[in-house]
Tab-separated table of C-alpha atoms in Angstrom:
chain	number	residue	atom	x	y	z
A	1	MET	CA	0.000	0.000	0.000
A	2	ASN	CA	1.355	3.438	-0.892
A	3	GLN	CA	1.654	6.564	1.220
A	4	ARG	CA	-1.462	8.087	-0.308
A	5	PHE	CA	-3.560	5.274	1.127
A	6	TYR	CA	-2.232	5.756	4.673
A	7	ILE	CA	-2.699	9.532	4.482
A	8	SER	CA	-6.279	8.966	3.288
A	9	VAL	CA	-6.915	6.693	6.274
A	10	ILE	CA	-5.583	9.323	8.687
A	11	ILE	CA	-7.698	12.076	7.109
A	12	LEU	CA	-10.805	9.865	7.193
A	13	VAL	CA	-10.416	9.149	10.917
A	14	VAL	CA	-9.937	12.876	11.628
A	15	ILE	CA	-13.120	13.696	9.673
A	16	ILE	CA	-15.084	11.031	11.569
A	17	HIS	CA	-13.784	12.447	14.849
A	18	LEU	CA	-14.831	16.005	13.967
A	19	ILE	CA	-18.294	14.795	12.944
A	20	GLU	CA	-18.616	12.890	16.216
A	21	VAL	CA	-17.559	15.891	18.307
A	22	ASN	CA	-19.616	18.546	16.542
A	23	PHE	CA	-22.757	16.709	15.420
A	24	ILE	CA	-23.264	13.351	17.120
A	25	ASP	CA	-21.895	13.593	20.649
A	26	GLY	CA	-24.673	15.855	21.950
A	27	TYR	CA	-27.402	13.464	20.813
A	28	THR	CA	-25.780	10.368	22.291
A	29	THR	CA	-25.058	12.173	25.577
A	30	ASN	CA	-28.739	13.083	25.888
A	31	PHE	CA	-29.698	9.536	24.944
A	32	VAL	CA	-27.502	8.015	27.675
A	33	GLY	CA	-28.842	10.575	30.119
A	34	ARG	CA	-26.073	10.424	32.701
A	35	ASP	CA	-22.436	11.266	33.256
A	36	PHE	CA	-20.035	8.661	34.619
A	37	SER	CA	-17.488	11.049	36.084
A	38	ILE	CA	-19.191	10.626	39.464
A	39	LEU	CA	-18.165	6.958	39.308
A	40	PHE	CA	-14.549	7.924	38.656
A	41	GLN	CA	-14.625	10.480	41.482
A	42	SER	CA	-15.948	7.849	43.886
A	43	ILE	CA	-12.951	5.646	43.035
A	44	GLU	CA	-10.217	8.296	42.886
A	45	GLY	CA	-11.511	10.840	45.354
A	46	ASP	CA	-10.252	14.400	44.872
A	47	SER	CA	-6.703	13.420	43.914
A	48	VAL	CA	-6.706	15.261	40.562
A	49	ARG	CA	-8.495	18.301	41.964
A	50	TRP	CA	-5.566	18.725	44.356
A	51	PHE	CA	-3.417	19.831	41.411
A	52	ALA	CA	-5.947	22.528	40.457
A	53	ASP	CA	-5.795	23.873	43.991
A	54	HIS	CA	-2.001	24.115	43.805
A	55	TRP	CA	-1.333	25.470	40.316
A	56	ILE	CA	1.971	27.325	39.961
A	57	PRO	CA	1.665	30.003	37.216
A	58	TYR	CA	4.891	29.267	35.343
A	59	LEU	CA	4.436	25.504	35.603
A	60	THR	CA	0.834	25.838	34.483
A	61	LEU	CA	1.932	27.863	31.454
A	62	LEU	CA	4.544	25.208	30.585
A	63	PHE	CA	1.997	22.391	30.596
A	64	ILE	CA	-0.509	24.481	28.635
A	65	ILE	CA	2.156	25.034	25.969
A	66	ILE	CA	2.817	21.277	25.873
A	67	TYR	CA	-0.907	20.530	25.689
A	68	ILE	CA	-2.028	23.256	23.273
A	69	ILE	CA	1.053	23.830	21.092
A	70	ILE	CA	3.684	21.089	21.250
A	71	TYR	CA	1.291	18.118	21.245
A	72	PRO	CA	-0.762	19.364	18.236
A	73	PHE	CA	2.498	20.147	16.456
A	74	THR	CA	3.680	16.535	16.783
A	75	LEU	CA	0.203	15.338	15.803
A	76	TRP	CA	0.173	17.195	12.476
A	77	PHE	CA	3.871	17.482	11.718
A	78	SER	CA	4.639	13.783	12.205
A	79	PRO	CA	2.682	12.447	9.188
A	80	LEU	CA	4.156	15.245	7.071
A	81	LEU	CA	7.659	14.282	8.195
A	82	PHE	CA	6.967	10.615	7.494
A	83	VAL	CA	5.776	11.412	3.966
A	84	LEU	CA	8.608	13.808	3.102
A	85	ASN	CA	11.264	11.376	4.355
A	86	ASN	CA	9.520	8.345	2.839
A	87	GLU	CA	9.234	6.720	6.266
A	88	ARG	CA	6.711	4.082	5.180
A	89	LYS	CA	6.881	2.016	8.355
A	90	ALA	CA	6.257	5.053	10.534
A	91	LEU	CA	3.358	6.260	8.386
A	92	ARG	CA	1.807	2.794	8.348
A	93	ALA	CA	2.214	2.526	12.130
A	94	LEU	CA	0.458	5.869	12.601
A	95	ALA	CA	-2.416	5.011	10.248
A	96	VAL	CA	-2.961	1.515	11.642
A	97	GLY	CA	-2.590	2.694	15.232
A	98	LEU	CA	-4.985	5.601	14.713
A	99	VAL	CA	-7.679	3.294	13.341
A	100	ILE	CA	-7.275	0.924	16.304
A	101	VAL	CA	-7.229	3.708	18.901
A	102	TYR	CA	-10.312	5.404	17.536
A	103	THR	CA	-12.202	2.155	16.944
A	104	ILE	CA	-11.754	1.246	20.615
A	105	ALA	CA	-12.362	4.758	21.966
A	106	LEU	CA	-15.387	5.821	19.889
A	107	PRO	CA	-18.021	3.634	21.628
A	108	PHE	CA	-16.904	5.043	24.987
A	109	TYR	CA	-17.086	8.627	23.708
A	110	LEU	CA	-20.607	8.037	22.411
A	111	PHE	CA	-22.141	5.942	25.182
A	112	PHE	CA	-19.920	6.378	28.243
A	113	PRO	CA	-19.676	10.161	28.759
A	114	VAL	CA	-17.141	11.250	31.360
A	115	THR	CA	-16.823	14.974	32.067
A	116	ASN	CA	-13.366	16.457	32.528
A	117	VAL	CA	-12.187	17.137	36.055
A	118	TYR	CA	-12.330	20.941	36.205
A	119	THR	CA	-15.835	21.018	34.701
A	120	TYR	CA	-17.028	18.344	37.138
A	121	TYR	CA	-15.833	20.465	40.066
A	122	SER	CA	-17.080	23.740	38.447
A	123	LEU	CA	-13.558	25.174	38.445
A	124	ASN	CA	-12.078	27.704	36.059
A	125	SER	CA	-9.870	25.918	33.567
A	126	ALA	CA	-6.156	26.563	33.412
A	127	PHE	CA	-6.720	27.818	29.853
A	128	SER	CA	-9.194	30.533	30.852
A	129	ASN	CA	-6.891	31.686	33.630
A	130	THR	CA	-3.780	31.799	31.434
A	131	ILE	CA	-4.779	32.135	27.748
A	132	PRO	CA	-8.558	32.808	27.716
A	133	SER	CA	-8.963	32.782	23.919
A	134	MET	CA	-7.447	29.312	23.558
A	135	GLU	CA	-10.191	27.357	25.327
A	136	HIS	CA	-12.911	28.132	22.772
A	137	PHE	CA	-10.573	27.171	19.920
A	138	PHE	CA	-9.536	23.972	21.676
A	139	TYR	CA	-13.086	22.708	22.183
A	140	ALA	CA	-13.827	22.930	18.472
A	141	THR	CA	-11.953	19.620	18.166
A	142	THR	CA	-13.119	17.899	21.357
A	143	THR	CA	-15.870	17.998	23.984
A	144	TYR	CA	-16.076	18.283	27.742
A	145	ASN	CA	-17.206	14.699	28.211
A	146	ASN	CA	-15.046	12.648	25.800
A	147	CYS	CA	-12.536	11.929	28.533
A	148	PHE	CA	-12.424	8.158	28.809
A	149	PRO	CA	-10.162	6.796	27.479
A	150	SER	CA	-7.839	9.781	27.120
A	151	LEU	CA	-7.333	10.342	23.389
A	152	HIS	CA	-4.515	12.795	24.122
A	153	VAL	CA	-2.598	10.157	26.049
A	154	ALA	CA	-3.213	7.389	23.506
A	155	MET	CA	-2.311	9.595	20.541
A	156	ALA	CA	0.779	11.127	22.149
A	157	LEU	CA	2.082	7.633	22.853
A	158	LEU	CA	1.122	6.488	19.339
A	159	ILE	CA	3.060	9.384	17.794
A	160	ALA	CA	6.089	8.378	19.868
A	161	LYS	CA	5.625	4.747	18.825
A	162	SER	CA	5.332	5.671	15.132
A	163	SER	CA	8.385	7.908	15.379
A	164	SER	CA	10.406	4.994	16.739
A	165	PHE	CA	10.444	3.670	13.140
A	166	VAL	CA	12.123	6.789	11.703
A	167	SER	CA	15.853	7.275	11.291
A	168	ASN	CA	15.865	10.682	13.028
A	169	ARG	CA	16.842	9.867	16.625
A	170	ARG	CA	16.300	13.414	17.819
A	171	TYR	CA	12.694	13.331	16.664
A	172	GLN	CA	12.235	9.980	18.392
A	173	TYR	CA	13.380	11.474	21.700
A	174	PHE	CA	11.340	14.638	21.120
A	175	THR	CA	8.073	12.723	20.640
A	176	LEU	CA	8.835	10.473	23.602
A	177	VAL	CA	9.421	13.473	25.886
A	178	THR	CA	6.291	15.118	24.464
A	179	ALA	CA	4.231	12.006	25.263
A	180	ALA	CA	5.472	12.068	28.854
A	181	GLY	CA	4.684	15.793	29.024
A	182	VAL	CA	1.143	15.232	27.708
A	183	ILE	CA	0.446	12.524	30.304
A	184	ILE	CA	1.615	14.804	33.106
A	185	SER	CA	-0.202	17.844	31.695
A	186	VAL	CA	-3.652	16.215	31.507
A	187	ILE	CA	-3.382	15.436	35.218
A	188	TYR	CA	-1.706	18.663	36.317
A	189	LEU	CA	-4.195	20.835	34.389
A	190	ALA	CA	-7.100	18.866	35.939
A	191	ILE	CA	-8.411	17.775	32.556
A	192	HIS	CA	-8.407	13.986	32.897
A	193	TRP	CA	-9.025	11.590	35.738
A	194	PHE	CA	-6.324	9.061	36.521
A	195	ILE	CA	-8.646	6.355	35.172
A	196	ASP	CA	-8.845	8.261	31.863
A	197	VAL	CA	-5.066	8.202	31.624
A	198	ILE	CA	-4.909	4.487	32.440
A	199	GLY	CA	-7.579	3.892	29.790
A	200	GLY	CA	-5.572	5.866	27.219
A	201	ILE	CA	-2.434	3.872	28.007
A	202	ALA	CA	-4.377	0.590	27.730
A	203	VAL	CA	-5.787	1.576	24.326
A	204	PHE	CA	-2.293	2.504	23.168
A	205	ILE	CA	-0.896	-0.857	24.298
A	206	VAL	CA	-3.493	-2.694	22.197
A	207	ALA	CA	-2.746	-0.457	19.200
A	208	SER	CA	1.000	-0.883	19.746
A	209	LEU	CA	0.759	-4.670	19.658
A	210	ILE	CA	-1.143	-4.519	16.372
A	211	VAL	CA	1.323	-1.969	14.958
A	212	ASP	CA	4.243	-4.241	15.857
A	213	HIS	CA	2.516	-7.111	14.094
A	214	SER	CA	1.815	-5.028	10.978
A	215	ASN	CA	5.450	-3.891	10.868
A	216	SER	CA	6.946	-7.335	11.535
A	217	ILE	CA	9.333	-8.826	8.996
A	218	GLU	CA	6.699	-11.434	8.099
A	219	GLN	CA	4.107	-8.771	7.296
A	220	GLU	CA	6.683	-6.793	5.319
A	221	VAL	CA	7.391	-9.855	3.180
A	222	ILE	CA	3.688	-10.627	2.763
A	223	ARG	CA	3.043	-7.097	1.503
A	224	LYS	CA	5.853	-7.461	-1.045
A	225	VAL	CA	4.792	-10.853	-2.419
A	226	THR	CA	0.997	-10.432	-2.353
A	227	PRO	CA	-0.484	-9.159	-5.628
A	228	SER	CA	-2.249	-5.803	-5.522
A	229	PHE	CA	-5.900	-5.301	-6.422
A	230	ARG	CA	-4.936	-4.116	-9.908
A	231	GLU	CA	-2.619	-7.074	-10.432
A	232	ARG	CA	-5.323	-9.503	-9.314
A	233	LYS	CA	-7.806	-7.827	-11.637
A	234	ALA	CA	-5.449	-8.154	-14.610
A	235	ILE	CA	-4.764	-11.822	-13.840
A	236	ASN	CA	-8.444	-12.657	-13.323
A	237	GLU	CA	-9.407	-10.957	-16.584
A	238	THR	CA	-6.658	-12.876	-18.383
A	239	VAL	CA	-7.857	-16.176	-16.903
A	240	VAL	CA	-11.436	-15.508	-18.027
A	241	GLU	CA	-10.261	-14.596	-21.530
A	242	LEU	CA	-7.944	-17.608	-21.778
A	243	ILE	CA	-10.673	-20.028	-20.704
A	244	LYS	CA	-13.059	-18.504	-23.260
A	245	ARG	CA	-10.429	-18.870	-25.978
A	246	VAL	CA	-9.951	-22.541	-25.117
A	247	GLN	CA	-13.714	-23.122	-25.042
A	248	ASN	CA	-14.195	-21.392	-28.391
A	249	TYR	CA	-11.341	-23.329	-29.991
A	250	CYS	CA	-12.696	-26.646	-28.728
A	251	SER	CA	-16.180	-25.766	-29.971
A	252	LYS	CA	-14.855	-24.686	-33.362
A	253	LYS	CA	-12.726	-27.820	-33.834
A	254	GLY	CA	-15.297	-30.215	-32.397
A	255	ILE	CA	-13.037	-31.187	-29.488
A	256	GLU	CA	-14.966	-32.700	-26.587
A	257	ALA	CA	-13.097	-31.154	-23.656
A	258	ASN	CA	-13.541	-28.516	-20.958
A	259	PRO	CA	-10.898	-26.098	-19.589
A	260	LEU	CA	-10.338	-25.806	-15.834
A	261	LEU	CA	-8.146	-23.359	-13.918
A	262	VAL	CA	-5.881	-25.177	-11.462
A	263	GLY	CA	-2.661	-24.421	-9.599
A	264	SER	CA	-1.680	-21.459	-7.450
A	265	VAL	CA	-3.767	-18.906	-9.362
A	266	ALA	CA	-6.901	-20.993	-8.790
A	267	LYS	CA	-6.002	-21.339	-5.099
A	268	ASP	CA	-4.872	-17.691	-4.728
A	269	THR	CA	-1.489	-18.645	-3.288
A	270	TYR	CA	0.707	-17.318	-6.107
A	271	LEU	CA	3.517	-14.795	-5.606
A	272	ARG	CA	3.175	-11.455	-7.345
A	273	ASP	CA	6.445	-11.895	-9.261
A	274	SER	CA	5.802	-15.537	-10.148
A	275	VAL	CA	2.446	-15.923	-11.875
A	276	ASP	CA	1.781	-19.146	-13.775
A	277	ILE	CA	-1.705	-19.634	-15.190
A	278	ASP	CA	-2.358	-23.365	-15.359
A	279	ILE	CA	-5.265	-24.413	-17.559
A	280	PHE	CA	-6.038	-28.111	-17.573
A	281	VAL	CA	-8.159	-29.322	-20.474
A	282	LEU	CA	-10.319	-32.200	-19.261
A	283	PHE	CA	-11.088	-34.922	-21.816
A	284	PRO	CA	-13.550	-37.797	-21.379
A	285	LYS	CA	-12.027	-41.047	-20.088
A	286	SER	CA	-12.976	-42.701	-23.361
A	287	THR	CA	-10.577	-40.468	-25.325
A	288	PRO	CA	-7.609	-42.461	-26.713
A	289	ARG	CA	-4.278	-41.384	-25.235
A	290	ASP	CA	-2.767	-40.396	-28.576
A	291	LEU	CA	-5.830	-38.289	-29.473
A	292	LEU	CA	-5.746	-36.555	-26.072
A	293	GLU	CA	-2.104	-35.643	-26.619
A	294	LYS	CA	-2.661	-34.508	-30.201
A	295	GLN	CA	-5.698	-32.345	-29.442
A	296	GLY	CA	-4.171	-31.006	-26.210
A	297	LEU	CA	-1.094	-29.821	-28.095
A	298	SER	CA	-3.203	-28.298	-30.872
A	299	ILE	CA	-5.095	-26.173	-28.329
A	300	GLY	CA	-1.890	-24.855	-26.778
A	301	ARG	CA	-0.274	-24.162	-30.145
A	302	ALA	CA	-3.321	-22.234	-31.367
A	303	ILE	CA	-3.718	-20.005	-28.313
A	304	LEU	CA	-0.341	-19.381	-26.660
A	305	ILE	CA	2.526	-17.353	-28.078
A	306	GLU	CA	6.256	-17.856	-27.477
A	307	ARG	CA	5.181	-21.432	-26.923
A	308	GLU	CA	7.268	-24.511	-26.335
A	309	GLU	CA	6.246	-28.097	-25.912
A	310	LYS	CA	7.056	-29.720	-22.599
A	311	TYR	CA	6.878	-33.348	-21.608
A	312	ALA	CA	5.776	-34.849	-18.329
A	313	GLU	CA	3.717	-38.059	-18.370
A	314	HIS	CA	2.359	-36.724	-21.653
A	315	PRO	CA	3.118	-33.556	-23.643
A	316	TYR	CA	1.712	-30.102	-22.920
A	317	VAL	CA	2.311	-26.540	-24.122
A	318	ARG	CA	3.897	-23.711	-22.160
A	319	GLY	CA	3.903	-20.138	-23.448
A	320	LYS	CA	2.566	-16.619	-22.999
A	321	PHE	CA	-0.943	-15.206	-22.964
A	322	ASN	CA	-1.567	-11.469	-22.484
A	323	GLY	CA	1.957	-11.180	-21.098
A	324	PHE	CA	1.517	-13.895	-18.451
A	325	ASP	CA	3.185	-17.306	-18.337
A	326	ALA	CA	0.598	-19.978	-19.047
A	327	GLU	CA	0.394	-23.713	-19.477
A	328	ILE	CA	-2.280	-25.698	-21.279
A	329	VAL	CA	-2.220	-29.296	-20.079
A	330	PRO	CA	-4.510	-32.103	-21.284
A	331	CYS	CA	-5.783	-34.634	-18.749
A	332	TYR	CA	-8.668	-37.007	-18.190
A	333	ARG	CA	-11.919	-36.024	-16.482
A	334	ILE	CA	-12.395	-38.496	-13.640
A	335	LYS	CA	-14.906	-38.680	-10.783
A	336	ASN	CA	-12.543	-40.024	-8.132
A	337	ILE	CA	-8.819	-40.474	-7.747
A	338	ASN	CA	-8.976	-44.255	-8.193
A	339	GLU	CA	-9.953	-43.716	-11.840
A	340	LYS	CA	-6.784	-41.780	-12.704
A	341	LEU	CA	-5.102	-42.735	-15.959
A	342	SER	CA	-2.086	-40.422	-15.527
A	343	ALA	CA	-0.389	-38.503	-12.708
A	344	VAL	CA	-1.743	-35.132	-13.873
A	345	ASP	CA	-5.306	-36.390	-13.429
A	346	ARG	CA	-4.801	-35.780	-9.687
A	347	THR	CA	-4.187	-32.056	-10.081
A	348	PRO	CA	-7.843	-30.902	-10.224
A	349	PHE	CA	-8.433	-32.842	-6.997
A	350	HIS	CA	-5.423	-31.133	-5.394
A	351	THR	CA	-6.817	-27.732	-6.343
A	352	GLU	CA	-10.255	-28.586	-4.975
A	353	PHE	CA	-8.820	-29.916	-1.701
A	354	VAL	CA	-6.747	-26.796	-1.052
A	355	LYS	CA	-9.608	-24.437	-1.925
A	356	LYS	CA	-11.849	-26.247	0.577
A	357	ASN	CA	-9.319	-26.598	3.402
A	358	LEU	CA	-7.152	-23.473	3.210
A	359	PRO	CA	-9.051	-20.483	4.668
A	360	ILE	CA	-8.744	-17.154	2.885
A	361	TRP	CA	-6.834	-15.597	5.794
A	362	LYS	CA	-4.147	-18.316	5.606
A	363	ARG	CA	-3.322	-17.898	1.920
A	364	ASN	CA	-0.738	-15.237	2.711
A	365	GLN	CA	0.938	-17.705	5.066
A	366	VAL	CA	1.505	-19.934	2.033
A	367	ARG	CA	2.990	-16.963	0.185
A	368	LEU	CA	5.271	-16.285	3.145
A	369	LEU	CA	6.455	-19.899	3.178
A	370	LYS	CA	7.069	-19.901	-0.571
A	371	GLN	CA	9.137	-16.712	-0.342
A	372	PHE	CA	11.116	-18.123	2.592
A	373	LEU	CA	11.875	-21.238	0.537
A	374	LYS	CA	12.825	-19.154	-2.500
A	375	GLY	CA	15.228	-17.190	-0.324
A	376	ILE	CA	17.119	-20.340	0.664
A	377	GLY	CA	16.903	-21.987	-2.760
A	378	CYS	CA	14.447	-24.695	-1.732
A	379	TYR	CA	11.305	-23.742	-3.654
A	380	GLY	CA	10.378	-25.891	-6.615
A	381	ALA	CA	9.990	-29.621	-7.178
A	382	GLU	CA	11.901	-29.567	-10.476
A	383	ALA	CA	14.872	-31.906	-10.854
A	384	GLU	CA	17.323	-28.990	-10.832
A	385	VAL	CA	15.956	-27.738	-7.477
A	386	GLU	CA	14.719	-30.853	-5.631
A	387	GLY	CA	12.788	-28.661	-3.232
A	388	PHE	CA	9.260	-27.991	-1.992
A	389	SER	CA	6.414	-27.889	-4.505
A	390	GLY	CA	3.658	-25.291	-4.265
A	391	TYR	CA	1.144	-27.988	-3.317
A	392	LEU	CA	3.451	-29.204	-0.543
A	393	CYS	CA	3.669	-25.649	0.819
A	394	GLU	CA	-0.124	-25.396	0.865
A	395	LEU	CA	-0.511	-28.709	2.677
A	396	LEU	CA	2.041	-27.727	5.326
A	397	ILE	CA	0.140	-24.514	6.090
A	398	ILE	CA	-3.145	-26.453	6.207
A	399	LYS	CA	-1.483	-28.865	8.658
A	400	TYR	CA	0.245	-26.357	10.957
A	401	GLY	CA	-1.958	-23.287	10.503
A	402	SER	CA	0.744	-20.664	10.005
A	403	PHE	CA	4.289	-20.097	8.807
A	404	LYS	CA	5.556	-19.555	12.356
A	405	ARG	CA	4.017	-22.755	13.710
A	406	LEU	CA	5.385	-24.684	10.739
A	407	ILE	CA	8.993	-23.606	11.248
A	408	LYS	CA	8.716	-24.222	15.008
A	409	ASN	CA	7.738	-27.808	14.224
A	410	ALA	CA	10.142	-28.176	11.300
A	411	GLU	CA	13.211	-27.443	13.422
A	412	ASN	CA	12.557	-30.785	15.143
A	413	TRP	CA	12.003	-32.839	11.990
A	414	GLU	CA	14.262	-35.875	11.559
A	415	ILE	CA	15.393	-36.779	8.065
A	416	GLY	CA	13.932	-40.093	6.963
A	417	LYS	CA	11.727	-40.375	10.068
A	418	THR	CA	9.170	-37.569	9.808
A	419	VAL	CA	5.776	-38.555	8.433
A	420	ILE	CA	3.063	-35.901	8.105
A	421	LYS	CA	-0.569	-36.766	7.499
A	422	ILE	CA	-3.189	-34.157	6.668
A	423	ARG	CA	-5.911	-36.786	6.935
A	424	ASP	CA	-5.725	-39.782	9.227
A	425	ARG	CA	-5.893	-42.443	6.530
A	426	GLN	CA	-4.144	-45.722	5.826
A	427	SER	CA	-1.194	-45.263	3.485
A	428	GLN	CA	1.810	-47.150	2.238
A	429	GLU	CA	5.277	-46.672	3.707
A	430	PHE	CA	7.877	-44.458	2.042
A	431	SER	CA	11.643	-44.162	2.486
A	432	ASP	CA	12.014	-40.531	1.362
A	433	PRO	CA	13.770	-37.869	3.523
A	434	LEU	CA	10.375	-36.306	4.310
A	435	VAL	CA	7.003	-37.973	3.930
A	436	VAL	CA	3.824	-35.930	3.505
A	437	ILE	CA	0.928	-38.194	2.608
A	438	ASP	CA	-1.231	-36.788	-0.165
A	439	PRO	CA	-4.731	-36.291	1.313
A	440	VAL	CA	-6.153	-36.863	-2.165
A	441	ASP	CA	-4.134	-40.004	-2.933
A	442	PRO	CA	-2.815	-41.767	0.199
A	443	ASN	CA	-0.473	-43.897	-1.883
A	444	ARG	CA	1.559	-40.851	-2.912
A	445	ASN	CA	4.214	-38.870	-1.032
A	446	VAL	CA	3.830	-35.182	-1.910
A	447	ALA	CA	7.424	-34.557	-0.741
A	448	SER	CA	8.981	-37.285	-2.905
A	449	ALA	CA	10.899	-34.731	-5.008
A	450	LEU	CA	12.519	-33.175	-1.917
A	451	SER	CA	16.167	-34.162	-1.575
A	452	LYS	CA	17.958	-34.880	1.690
A	453	GLU	CA	20.250	-31.882	1.116
A	454	LYS	CA	17.391	-29.422	0.587
A	455	LEU	CA	15.459	-30.756	3.578
A	456	SER	CA	18.569	-30.372	5.759
A	457	LEU	CA	18.989	-26.818	4.495
A	458	PHE	CA	15.351	-26.025	5.296
A	459	ILE	CA	15.608	-27.422	8.840
A	460	ARG	CA	18.788	-25.399	9.493
A	461	ALA	CA	17.123	-22.272	8.097
A	462	CYS	CA	14.144	-22.790	10.429
A	463	ARG	CA	16.454	-23.057	13.449
A	464	ASP	CA	18.374	-19.950	12.398
A	465	TYR	CA	15.154	-17.999	11.817
A	466	LEU	CA	13.854	-18.810	15.274
């Protein structure tokens, strides 16, 4: 996601806040019909009021400057600084954190009104005593009873947290000191109750945990390898067009076969820089093998450009379509795996199994695993790689639930002794370095192409990563 998106998110939250303060808050306050500051006072007593009774003019002015000038400066200058210096992590942290903070705080502001301390005690505010004109301006962006949790405290801490991702150490320290000053000022100026401050800190902690997750190395990698909306749209449109072309060609030539999208594009587990559109052309079981091969090749030759014929159990065509790598592979249409006439007949069943058993929110975990394997040279079941196939990656995430849980388990794998079953079914024994029983065909080891050397490398990489 680019900077424009994060700036738009920040602006949207600010607009929602201003609408809440100026148009909605009064209605919801009347609807609730009570103020909960009396509850806070019964718990805290007059501890915050004590500060109002002992204001020191110069100290009061200092905290007003922090509250009215320095804090708003960091609030508005920080996103500008992040944009100008291309501090993407910091900007993302601010946008994500702001959404979390306001999502948690808004229900309290609407339905749990808590009046600020000096208003509750009918005291003159520090603003009116020191800079009278500032109070009216200040309350254009807030209200007297949006005190719990303290948005000033949560946001001051969030700004400091976001700034921790920038390279400017002085600004990091400045925002950290400002956050401490804001926390002290809301108490000293008798604006917030202690419970408000604790609430603001609690909201920040939740937001901070989510920010740390969004800025983790895993999330950074996922963002880089996950296709954007536009990229998905282009791929999906290409798939639709390619399938139509195959259907039209078959209809025109009287070929009794149906195209089916399989592979990582069908399962939405492909990497953005490694898109292979796999179209399997399903022929009736009664089709002679030589006719299947002949007609399958004719379809690929007629539709793909920069094509080349490849050979697995039977020939297929690999080439380009609308700028994307594509394969057109003939196979037999079977109702169950026991009817298979060739190894590729399993593939549609593999695709269907993954689509049914891999939740949408775990697809990026597959992408993360694939990228990890690419980084150590272990991705790909081809003879020159002898690594992990895409289907194997998908099954491992289905089995363990996430990339992190997989590598925590993988560090304890023993070469030649580890057997992984996705389904608890009877299967034959294998002597491969790693055995992962195919849930579609229990007599097949999905990891059969994985060499001992590449498995050892993967296990070492998992231990190093952890």
